[in-house]
Coordinates of C-alpha atoms and ligand atoms in Angstrom, one line a residue:
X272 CA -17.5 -4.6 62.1
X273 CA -18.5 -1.7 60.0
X274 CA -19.8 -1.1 56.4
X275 CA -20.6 1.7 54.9
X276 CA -23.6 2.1 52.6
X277 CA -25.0 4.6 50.6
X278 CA -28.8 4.3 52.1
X279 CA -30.2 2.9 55.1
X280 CA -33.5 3.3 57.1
X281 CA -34.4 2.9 60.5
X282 CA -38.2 2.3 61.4
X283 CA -40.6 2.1 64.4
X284 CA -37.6 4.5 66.6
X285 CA -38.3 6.5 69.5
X286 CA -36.3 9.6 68.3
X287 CA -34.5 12.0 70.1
X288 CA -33.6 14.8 67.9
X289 CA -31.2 16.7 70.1
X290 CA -34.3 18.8 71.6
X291 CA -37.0 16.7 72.6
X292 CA -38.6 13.1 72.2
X293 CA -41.0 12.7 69.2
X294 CA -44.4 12.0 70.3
X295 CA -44.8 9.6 67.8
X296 CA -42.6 6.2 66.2
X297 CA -40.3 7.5 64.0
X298 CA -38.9 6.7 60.7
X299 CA -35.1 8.1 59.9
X300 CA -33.7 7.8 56.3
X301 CA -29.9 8.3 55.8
X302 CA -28.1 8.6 52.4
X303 CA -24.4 8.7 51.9
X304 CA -23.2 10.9 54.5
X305 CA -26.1 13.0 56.0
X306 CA -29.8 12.7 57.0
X307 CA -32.1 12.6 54.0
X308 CA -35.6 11.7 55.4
X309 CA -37.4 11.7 58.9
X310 CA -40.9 11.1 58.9
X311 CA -43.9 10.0 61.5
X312 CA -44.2 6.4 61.0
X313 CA -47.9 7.3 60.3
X314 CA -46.8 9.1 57.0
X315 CA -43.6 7.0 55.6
X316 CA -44.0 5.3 52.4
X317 CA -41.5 3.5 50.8
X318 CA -41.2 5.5 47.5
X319 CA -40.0 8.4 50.0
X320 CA -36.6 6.9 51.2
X321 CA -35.6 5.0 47.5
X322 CA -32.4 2.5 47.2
X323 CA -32.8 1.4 50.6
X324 CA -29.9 -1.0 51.0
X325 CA -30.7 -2.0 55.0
X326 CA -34.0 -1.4 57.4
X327 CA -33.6 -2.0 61.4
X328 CA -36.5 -2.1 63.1
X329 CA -37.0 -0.7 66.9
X330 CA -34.7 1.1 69.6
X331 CA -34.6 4.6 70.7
X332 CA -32.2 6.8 68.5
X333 CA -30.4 10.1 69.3
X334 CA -27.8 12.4 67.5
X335 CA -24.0 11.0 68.0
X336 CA -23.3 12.2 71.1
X337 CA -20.9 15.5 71.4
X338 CA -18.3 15.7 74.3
X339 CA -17.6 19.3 74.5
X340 CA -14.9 19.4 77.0
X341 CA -12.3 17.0 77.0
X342 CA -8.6 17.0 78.5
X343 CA -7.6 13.5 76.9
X344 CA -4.1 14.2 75.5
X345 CA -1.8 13.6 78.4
X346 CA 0.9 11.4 80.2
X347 CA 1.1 10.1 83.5
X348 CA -1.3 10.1 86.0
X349 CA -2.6 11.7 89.4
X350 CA -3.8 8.7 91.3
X351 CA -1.2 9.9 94.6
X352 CA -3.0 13.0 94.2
X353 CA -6.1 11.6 94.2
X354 CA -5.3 10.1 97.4
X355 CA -4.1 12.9 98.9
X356 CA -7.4 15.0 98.2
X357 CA -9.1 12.1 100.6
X358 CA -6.6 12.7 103.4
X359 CA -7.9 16.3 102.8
X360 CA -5.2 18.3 100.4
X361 CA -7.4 20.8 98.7
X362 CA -7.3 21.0 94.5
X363 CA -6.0 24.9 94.9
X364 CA -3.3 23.7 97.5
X365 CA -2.3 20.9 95.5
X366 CA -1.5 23.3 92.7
X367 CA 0.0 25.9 94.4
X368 CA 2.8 23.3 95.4
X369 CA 3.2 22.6 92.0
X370 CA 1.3 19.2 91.6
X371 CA -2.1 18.9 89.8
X372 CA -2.1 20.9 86.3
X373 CA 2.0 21.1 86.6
X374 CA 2.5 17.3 87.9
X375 CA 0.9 16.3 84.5
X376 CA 2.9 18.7 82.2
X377 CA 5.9 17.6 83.9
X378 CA 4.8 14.1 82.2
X379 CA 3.8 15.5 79.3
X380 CA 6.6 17.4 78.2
X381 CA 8.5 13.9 78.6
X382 CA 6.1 12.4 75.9
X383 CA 6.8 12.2 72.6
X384 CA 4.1 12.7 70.0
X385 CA 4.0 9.0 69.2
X386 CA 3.8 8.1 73.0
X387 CA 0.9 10.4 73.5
X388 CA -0.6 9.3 70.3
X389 CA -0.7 5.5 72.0
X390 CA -1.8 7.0 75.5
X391 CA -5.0 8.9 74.4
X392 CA -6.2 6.6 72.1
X393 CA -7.8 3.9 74.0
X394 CA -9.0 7.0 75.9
X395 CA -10.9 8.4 72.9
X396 CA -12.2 4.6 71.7
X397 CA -13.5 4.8 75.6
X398 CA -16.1 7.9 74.1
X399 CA -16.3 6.5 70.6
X400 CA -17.3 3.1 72.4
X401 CA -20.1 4.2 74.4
X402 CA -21.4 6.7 71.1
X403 CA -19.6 9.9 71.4
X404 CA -19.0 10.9 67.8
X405 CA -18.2 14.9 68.1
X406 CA -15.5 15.7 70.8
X407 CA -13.7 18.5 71.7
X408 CA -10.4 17.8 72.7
X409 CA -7.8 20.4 74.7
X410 CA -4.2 21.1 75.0
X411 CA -3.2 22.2 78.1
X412 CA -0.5 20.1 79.6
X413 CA 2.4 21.6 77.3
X414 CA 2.9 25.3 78.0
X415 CA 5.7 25.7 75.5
X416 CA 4.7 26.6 72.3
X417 CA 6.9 23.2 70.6
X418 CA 4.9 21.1 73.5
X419 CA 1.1 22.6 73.1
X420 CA 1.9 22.5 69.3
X421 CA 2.7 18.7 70.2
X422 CA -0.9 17.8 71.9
X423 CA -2.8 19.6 69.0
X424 CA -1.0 17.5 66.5
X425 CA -1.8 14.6 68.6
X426 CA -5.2 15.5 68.6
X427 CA -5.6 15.9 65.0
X428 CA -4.0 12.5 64.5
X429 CA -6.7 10.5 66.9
X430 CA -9.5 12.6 64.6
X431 CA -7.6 10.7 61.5
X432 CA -7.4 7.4 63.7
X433 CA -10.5 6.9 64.6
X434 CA -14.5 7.3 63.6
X435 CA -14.8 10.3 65.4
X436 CA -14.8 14.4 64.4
X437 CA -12.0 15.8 66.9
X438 CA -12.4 19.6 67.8
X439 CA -9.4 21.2 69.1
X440 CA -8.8 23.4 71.5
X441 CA -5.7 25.7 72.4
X442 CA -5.6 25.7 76.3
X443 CA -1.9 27.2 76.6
X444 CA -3.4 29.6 79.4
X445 CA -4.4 26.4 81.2
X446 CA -1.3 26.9 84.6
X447 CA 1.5 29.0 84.6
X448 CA 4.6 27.0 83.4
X449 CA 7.5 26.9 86.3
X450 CA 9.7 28.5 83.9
X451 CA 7.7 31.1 84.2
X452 CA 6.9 31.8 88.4
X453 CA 6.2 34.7 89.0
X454 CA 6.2 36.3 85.6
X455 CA 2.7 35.5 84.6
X456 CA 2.4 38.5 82.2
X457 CA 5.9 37.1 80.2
X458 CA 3.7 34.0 79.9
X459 CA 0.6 35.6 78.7
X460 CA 2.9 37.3 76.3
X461 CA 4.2 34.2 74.6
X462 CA 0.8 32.5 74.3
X463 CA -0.6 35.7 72.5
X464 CA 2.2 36.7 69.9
X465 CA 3.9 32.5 69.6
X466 CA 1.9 30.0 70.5
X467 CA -1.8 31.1 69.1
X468 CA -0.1 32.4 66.0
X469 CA 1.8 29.2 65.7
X470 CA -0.6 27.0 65.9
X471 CA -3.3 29.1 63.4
X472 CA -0.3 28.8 60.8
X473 CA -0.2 25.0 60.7
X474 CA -3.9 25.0 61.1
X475 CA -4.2 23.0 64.5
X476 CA -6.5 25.0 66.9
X477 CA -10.0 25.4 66.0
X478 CA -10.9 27.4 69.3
X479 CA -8.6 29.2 72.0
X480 CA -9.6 28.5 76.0
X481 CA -8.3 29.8 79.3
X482 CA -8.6 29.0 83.0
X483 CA -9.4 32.2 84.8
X484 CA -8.9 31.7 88.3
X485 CA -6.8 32.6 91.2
X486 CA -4.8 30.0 90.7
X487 CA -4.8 30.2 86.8
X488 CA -5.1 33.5 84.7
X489 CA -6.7 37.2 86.0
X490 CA -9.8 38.5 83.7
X491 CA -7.6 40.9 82.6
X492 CA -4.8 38.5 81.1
X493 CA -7.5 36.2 79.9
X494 CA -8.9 38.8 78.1
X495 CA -5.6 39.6 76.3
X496 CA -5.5 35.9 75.4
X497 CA -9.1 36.6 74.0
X498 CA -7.9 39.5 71.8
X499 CA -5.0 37.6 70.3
X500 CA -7.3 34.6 69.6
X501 CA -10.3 37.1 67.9
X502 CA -7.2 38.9 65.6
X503 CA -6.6 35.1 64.1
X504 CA -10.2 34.7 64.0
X505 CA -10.5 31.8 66.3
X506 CA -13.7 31.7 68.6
X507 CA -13.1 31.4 72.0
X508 CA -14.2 29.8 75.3
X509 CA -13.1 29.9 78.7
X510 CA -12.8 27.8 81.9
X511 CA -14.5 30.0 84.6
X512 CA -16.5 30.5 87.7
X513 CA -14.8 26.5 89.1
X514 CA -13.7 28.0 92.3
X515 CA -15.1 31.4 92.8
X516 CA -16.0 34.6 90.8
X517 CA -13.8 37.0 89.3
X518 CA -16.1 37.9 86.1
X519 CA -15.0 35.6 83.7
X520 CA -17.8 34.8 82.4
X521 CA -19.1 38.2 82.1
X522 CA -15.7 38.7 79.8
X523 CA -15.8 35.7 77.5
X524 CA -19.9 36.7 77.0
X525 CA -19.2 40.1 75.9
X526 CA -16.2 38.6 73.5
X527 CA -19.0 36.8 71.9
X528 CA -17.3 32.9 73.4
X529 CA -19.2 30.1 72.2
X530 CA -18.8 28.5 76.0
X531 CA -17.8 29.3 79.7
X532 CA -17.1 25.8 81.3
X533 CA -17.7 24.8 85.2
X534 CA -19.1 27.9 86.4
X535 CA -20.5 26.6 89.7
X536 CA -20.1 29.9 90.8
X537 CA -21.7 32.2 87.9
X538 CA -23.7 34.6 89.3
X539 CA -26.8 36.8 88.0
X540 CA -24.7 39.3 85.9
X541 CA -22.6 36.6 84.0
X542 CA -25.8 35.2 83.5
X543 CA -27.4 37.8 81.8
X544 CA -24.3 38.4 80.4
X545 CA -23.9 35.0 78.5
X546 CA -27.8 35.3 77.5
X547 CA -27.4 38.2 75.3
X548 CA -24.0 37.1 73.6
X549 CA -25.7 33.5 72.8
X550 CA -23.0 31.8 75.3
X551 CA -23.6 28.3 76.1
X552 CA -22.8 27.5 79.9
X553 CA -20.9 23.7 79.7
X554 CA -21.7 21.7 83.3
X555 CA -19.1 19.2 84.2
X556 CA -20.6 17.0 86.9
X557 CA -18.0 14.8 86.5
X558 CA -15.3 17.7 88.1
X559 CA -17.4 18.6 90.9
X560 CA -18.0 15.3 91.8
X561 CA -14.6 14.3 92.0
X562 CA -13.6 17.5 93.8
X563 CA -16.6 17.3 96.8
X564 CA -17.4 20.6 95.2
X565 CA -20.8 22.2 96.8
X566 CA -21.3 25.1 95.2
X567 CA -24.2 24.6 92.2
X568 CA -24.0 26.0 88.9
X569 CA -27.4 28.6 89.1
X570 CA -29.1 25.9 86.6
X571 CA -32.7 27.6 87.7
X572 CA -31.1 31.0 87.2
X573 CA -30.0 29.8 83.6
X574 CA -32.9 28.3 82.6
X575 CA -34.8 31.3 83.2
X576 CA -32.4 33.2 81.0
X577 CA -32.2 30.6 78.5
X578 CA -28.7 30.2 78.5
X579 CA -28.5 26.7 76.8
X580 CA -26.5 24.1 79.3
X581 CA -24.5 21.5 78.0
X582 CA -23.2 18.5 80.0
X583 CA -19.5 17.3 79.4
X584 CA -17.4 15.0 80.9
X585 CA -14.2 17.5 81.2
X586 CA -12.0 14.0 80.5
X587 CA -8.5 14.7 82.5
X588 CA -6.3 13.3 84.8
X589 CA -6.7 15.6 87.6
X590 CA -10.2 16.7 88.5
X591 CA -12.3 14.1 85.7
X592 CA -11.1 10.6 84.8
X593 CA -14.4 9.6 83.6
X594 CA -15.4 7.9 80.5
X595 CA -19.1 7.4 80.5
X596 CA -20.7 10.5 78.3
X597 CA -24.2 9.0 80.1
X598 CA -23.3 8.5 83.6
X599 CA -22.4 12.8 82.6
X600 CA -26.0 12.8 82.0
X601 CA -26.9 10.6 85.0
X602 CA -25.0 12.9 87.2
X603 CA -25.8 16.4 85.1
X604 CA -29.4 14.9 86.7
X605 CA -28.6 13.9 89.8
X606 CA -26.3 16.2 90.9
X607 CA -27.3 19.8 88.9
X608 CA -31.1 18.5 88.6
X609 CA -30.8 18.9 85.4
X610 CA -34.2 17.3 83.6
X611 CA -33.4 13.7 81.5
X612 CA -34.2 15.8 78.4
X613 CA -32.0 18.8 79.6
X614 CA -29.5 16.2 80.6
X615 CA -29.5 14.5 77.1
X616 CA -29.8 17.9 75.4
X617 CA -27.2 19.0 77.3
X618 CA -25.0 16.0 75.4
X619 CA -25.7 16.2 71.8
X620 CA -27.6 19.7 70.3
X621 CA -26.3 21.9 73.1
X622 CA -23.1 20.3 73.3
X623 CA -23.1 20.7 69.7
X624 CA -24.0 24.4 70.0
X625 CA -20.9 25.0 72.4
X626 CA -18.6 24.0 69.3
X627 CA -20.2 26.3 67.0
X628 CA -21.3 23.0 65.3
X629 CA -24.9 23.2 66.3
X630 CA -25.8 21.2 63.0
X631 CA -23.5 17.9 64.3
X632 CA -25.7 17.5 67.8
X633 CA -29.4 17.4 65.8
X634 CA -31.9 14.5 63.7
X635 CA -33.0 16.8 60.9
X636 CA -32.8 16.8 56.8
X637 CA -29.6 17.7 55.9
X638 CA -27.0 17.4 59.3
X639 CA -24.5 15.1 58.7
X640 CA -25.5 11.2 59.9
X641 CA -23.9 10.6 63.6
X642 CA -26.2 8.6 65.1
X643 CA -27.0 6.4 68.2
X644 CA -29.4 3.4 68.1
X645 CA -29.8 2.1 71.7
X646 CA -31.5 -0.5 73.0
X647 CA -33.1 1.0 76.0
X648 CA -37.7 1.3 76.3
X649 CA -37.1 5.5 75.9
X650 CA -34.9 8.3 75.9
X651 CA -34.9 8.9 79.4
X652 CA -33.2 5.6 80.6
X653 CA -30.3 7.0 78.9
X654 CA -29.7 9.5 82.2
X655 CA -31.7 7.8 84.7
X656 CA -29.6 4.3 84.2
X657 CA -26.0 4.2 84.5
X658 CA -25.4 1.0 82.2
X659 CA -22.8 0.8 79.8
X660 CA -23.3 -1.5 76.9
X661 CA -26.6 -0.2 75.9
X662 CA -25.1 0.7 72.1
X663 CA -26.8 -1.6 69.4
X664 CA -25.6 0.8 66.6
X665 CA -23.2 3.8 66.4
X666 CA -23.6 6.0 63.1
X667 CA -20.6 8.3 62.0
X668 CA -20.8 10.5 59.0
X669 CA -23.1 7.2 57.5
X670 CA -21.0 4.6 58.4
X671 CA -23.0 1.9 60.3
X672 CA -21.2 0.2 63.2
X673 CA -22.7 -2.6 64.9
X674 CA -21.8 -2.1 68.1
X675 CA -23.7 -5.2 69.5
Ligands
LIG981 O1 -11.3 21.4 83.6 N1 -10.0 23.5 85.6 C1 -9.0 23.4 85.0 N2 -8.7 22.4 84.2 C2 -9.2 21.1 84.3 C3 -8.4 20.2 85.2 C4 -7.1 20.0 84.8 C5 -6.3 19.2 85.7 O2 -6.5 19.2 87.0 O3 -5.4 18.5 85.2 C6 -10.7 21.0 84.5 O4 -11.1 20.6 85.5
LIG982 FE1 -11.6 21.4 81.7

C-alpha cells in the first residue's frame, strides 16, 4: 500500500542523518517531495510543520539507503562456478578460461531487453524491499555497443518501474569480449569512440567505470576510457585494487573519479591520492566474502586520510549475489571493522557522495524525502543484527509506503 501526501511528520525518532545519531528524539517534517522541518523534540511546535496530514510516533529513522555498486542487469547464473571455486578454481583462473565475467555475457547477449527487464526486476524490489531507494546500477555483461546500450535501457526502465532513483553506469571495460582476444587495444578503441559516445547521445549513462586488473584493463587503457568519458562530460569511477595493485586508484584520483570500488589492495599513495581529489573509496564486503579474499582494504589508513568509505553490496552473479544492503553493513563491520556508524554511513551519505548525489544519502532541510523508519531500539542494530523485515516505513521522494 502506498499514498502519497503532501505533509507528514514523524515524532519521538531516533534519527540518523547520514553522519551521526542525534543525541536527542527527533522530530522530521516532510512536504511534497523533500524534507521541510527537523527539529529536537524539545523545540517542535506544531505551528512549525503546518497542514500535517499524518504523525507516526517512535522508530529509528535514516536516509533511504544508497546502493552504490550494483551489477543487477544480467541473465543466467554462476552457481557451477560457484561450486567449482569450493573445489578450489580460483576467480582469475575461472576467467582466464573464459567463464565468470564472459560465462554471463554469453547469457546476456541471448537476452532480449524485455527478458532482462523481467530478470532484474525482482532483483531490484529485493533492495527497494529492505529500503534501498538510490542505486547505482552497471552494464557490463554486453560488450557490444547494441548489447551495453541494451542493459542501460534496461536500467532506465526498472528506474521508471519501480520507487526507486536508478543511477547508471557504463561498464563496457568490464572483460574483454572473445571477439576481441588478444586485441585488447581494438576493444578499448570501440568503447572510447562507439559505445561511450553512443550511449551520451540517447542519454543512458550517467557515469563511465572500468575494471583495471590483470585480468581486465591496464592503467594505461583505463585511463583512455577515462579521457573519452571526461570529453562527454561523464564522471567517472573505476573498479580497482580487487586483486593486486597496478595504480588504479592513483589514476582515477588524479582524473578527479567520484569512486574506486574494492580496493583491498590500495596502498599509501592511492590513498593520498584519492584524499586530495575528494575520491570516495566503495568497500564491497559482500565480494570478498564470497571470494575467501584476505587481503583488507587499509580502512585505518583511510580513515586517517579521510577518504570517506562507502559500503555496497556489488549485486552480481559472479563474485556478489547478495541482497541485504544491512547484512553489507553487518559485514562492512565484521569483516573491514568498520564502526556501526561508519558502516551505516558508509550506506546512505557516503554512498550518496560516491554518486555525486551527496544531497540523496542525508536528513536535512531541503534533500529530497527518501526515508527509512525502522523498528529497531537504535541505529546501531541496523549493522550489528542481520534481520530482514525490520522496515515499518519506506519514504521515496514523499511517497509513504507501509512496509509493515
Ligand atoms: O565487482 N570485479 C569485477 N566485476 C564484478 C564481478 C563481476 C562478475 O564476476 O560477474 C565485481 O566483483
Ligand atoms: Fe563490481
Amino acid at each position: 500500500m502506498s499514498s502519497a501526501f503532501t505533509s507528514r511528520l514523524w515524532r519521538h525518532v531516533t534519527l540518523f542523518d547520514g553522519l551521526q545519531t542525534l543525541p536527542k528524539p527527533m522530530a522530521v517534517w516532510i512536504k511534497n517531495d523533500q524534507i521541510a522541518g527537523v527539529w529536537p523534540e524539545s523545540e517542535f511546535r506544531t505551528e512549525l510543520a503546518p497542514g500535517v496530514e499524518r504523525t507516526e510516533v517512535g522508530g529509528v529513522m535514516t536516509p533511504g539507503l544508497v546502493d552504490c555498486h550494483t551489477h543487477l542487469v544480467y541473465a543466467g547464473q554462476r552457481a557451477g562456478e560457484f561450486e567449482q571455486r569450493l573445489e578450489g578454481a580460483s576467480y582469475a583462473e575461472i576467467a582466464r578460461a573464459g567463464g565468470g565475467i564472459l560465462g554471463t555475457v554469453r547469457a546476456t547477449r541471448a537476452a532480449s531487453e524485455a527478458d532482462l527487464f523481467a530478470l532484474s526486476l525482482p532483483r531490484l524490489q529485493a533492495l527497494a524491499d529492505e529500503g534501498v531507494t538510490t542505486v547505482e546500477i552497471k552494464s557490463g555483461y554486453g560488450l557490444t555497443v547494441a548489447d551495453e546500450l541494451k542493459l542501460l535501457r534496461v536500467a532506465r526502465q526498472l528506474g521508471e518501474a519501480l520507487p526507486v532513483r536508478v543511477i547508471t553506469t557504463l561498464l563496457g571495460a568490464h572483460a574483454v569480449p572473445p571477439e576481441f582476444q588478444g586485441d585488447a587495444e581494438g576493444y578499448v578503441d570501440l568503447v572510447c569512440r562507439e559505445m561511450i559516445p553512443a550511449a551520451v547521445a540517447e542519454g543512458l549513462a550517467d557515469a563511465v567505470d572500468v575494471f583495471c586488473e590483470g585480468i581486465a584493463f591496464s592503467p594505461a587503457q583505463c585511463e583512455r576510457v577515462f579521457l573519452a568519458a571526461r570529453e562527454h562530460g561523464l564522471p567517472i569511477k573505476a573498479h580497482a585494487e580487487q586483486l593486486s595493485n597496478l595504480g588504479g586508484s592513483v589514476l582515477a584520483a588524479r582524473l578527479g573519479a567520484l569512486s574506486t570500488d574494492h580496493v583491498e589492495y590500495l596502498d599509501g599513495a592511492g590513498v593520498r591520492a584519492m584524499a586530495a581529489a575528494g575520491t570516495v573509496a566503495v568497500l564491497l564486503p559482500g565480494a570478498f566474502l564470497m571470494l575467501g579474499e584476505t587481503q583488507h582494504p587499509p580502512v585505518e589508513l583511510l580513515r586517517r586520510y579521510g577518504v570517506p568509505m562507502a559500503l555496497a553490496s556489488d549485486v552480481n552473479p559472479g563474485t556478489s549475489p547478495l541482497y541485504l544492503p544491512t547484512l553489507i553493513a553487518h559485514l562492512g563491520c565484521t569483516l573491514f571493522r568498520l564502526t556501526p556508524r561508519e558502516a551505516l554511513t558508509g550506506i546512505t551519505a557516503h554512498a550518496a557522495q560516491a554518486l555525486g548525489r551527496p544531497e540523496l544519502g542525508r536528513i536535512q532541510v531541503g534533500a529530497p524525502a527518501d526515508l527509512c523508519l525502522w523498528d529497531v531500539g537504535q541505529p546501531a542494530e541496523l549493522a550489528y543484527e542481520v534481520r530482514p523485515g525490520r522496515l515499518r516505513q519506506r519514504v521515496f521522494g514523499g511517497e509513504v509506503q507501509h512496509v509493515r
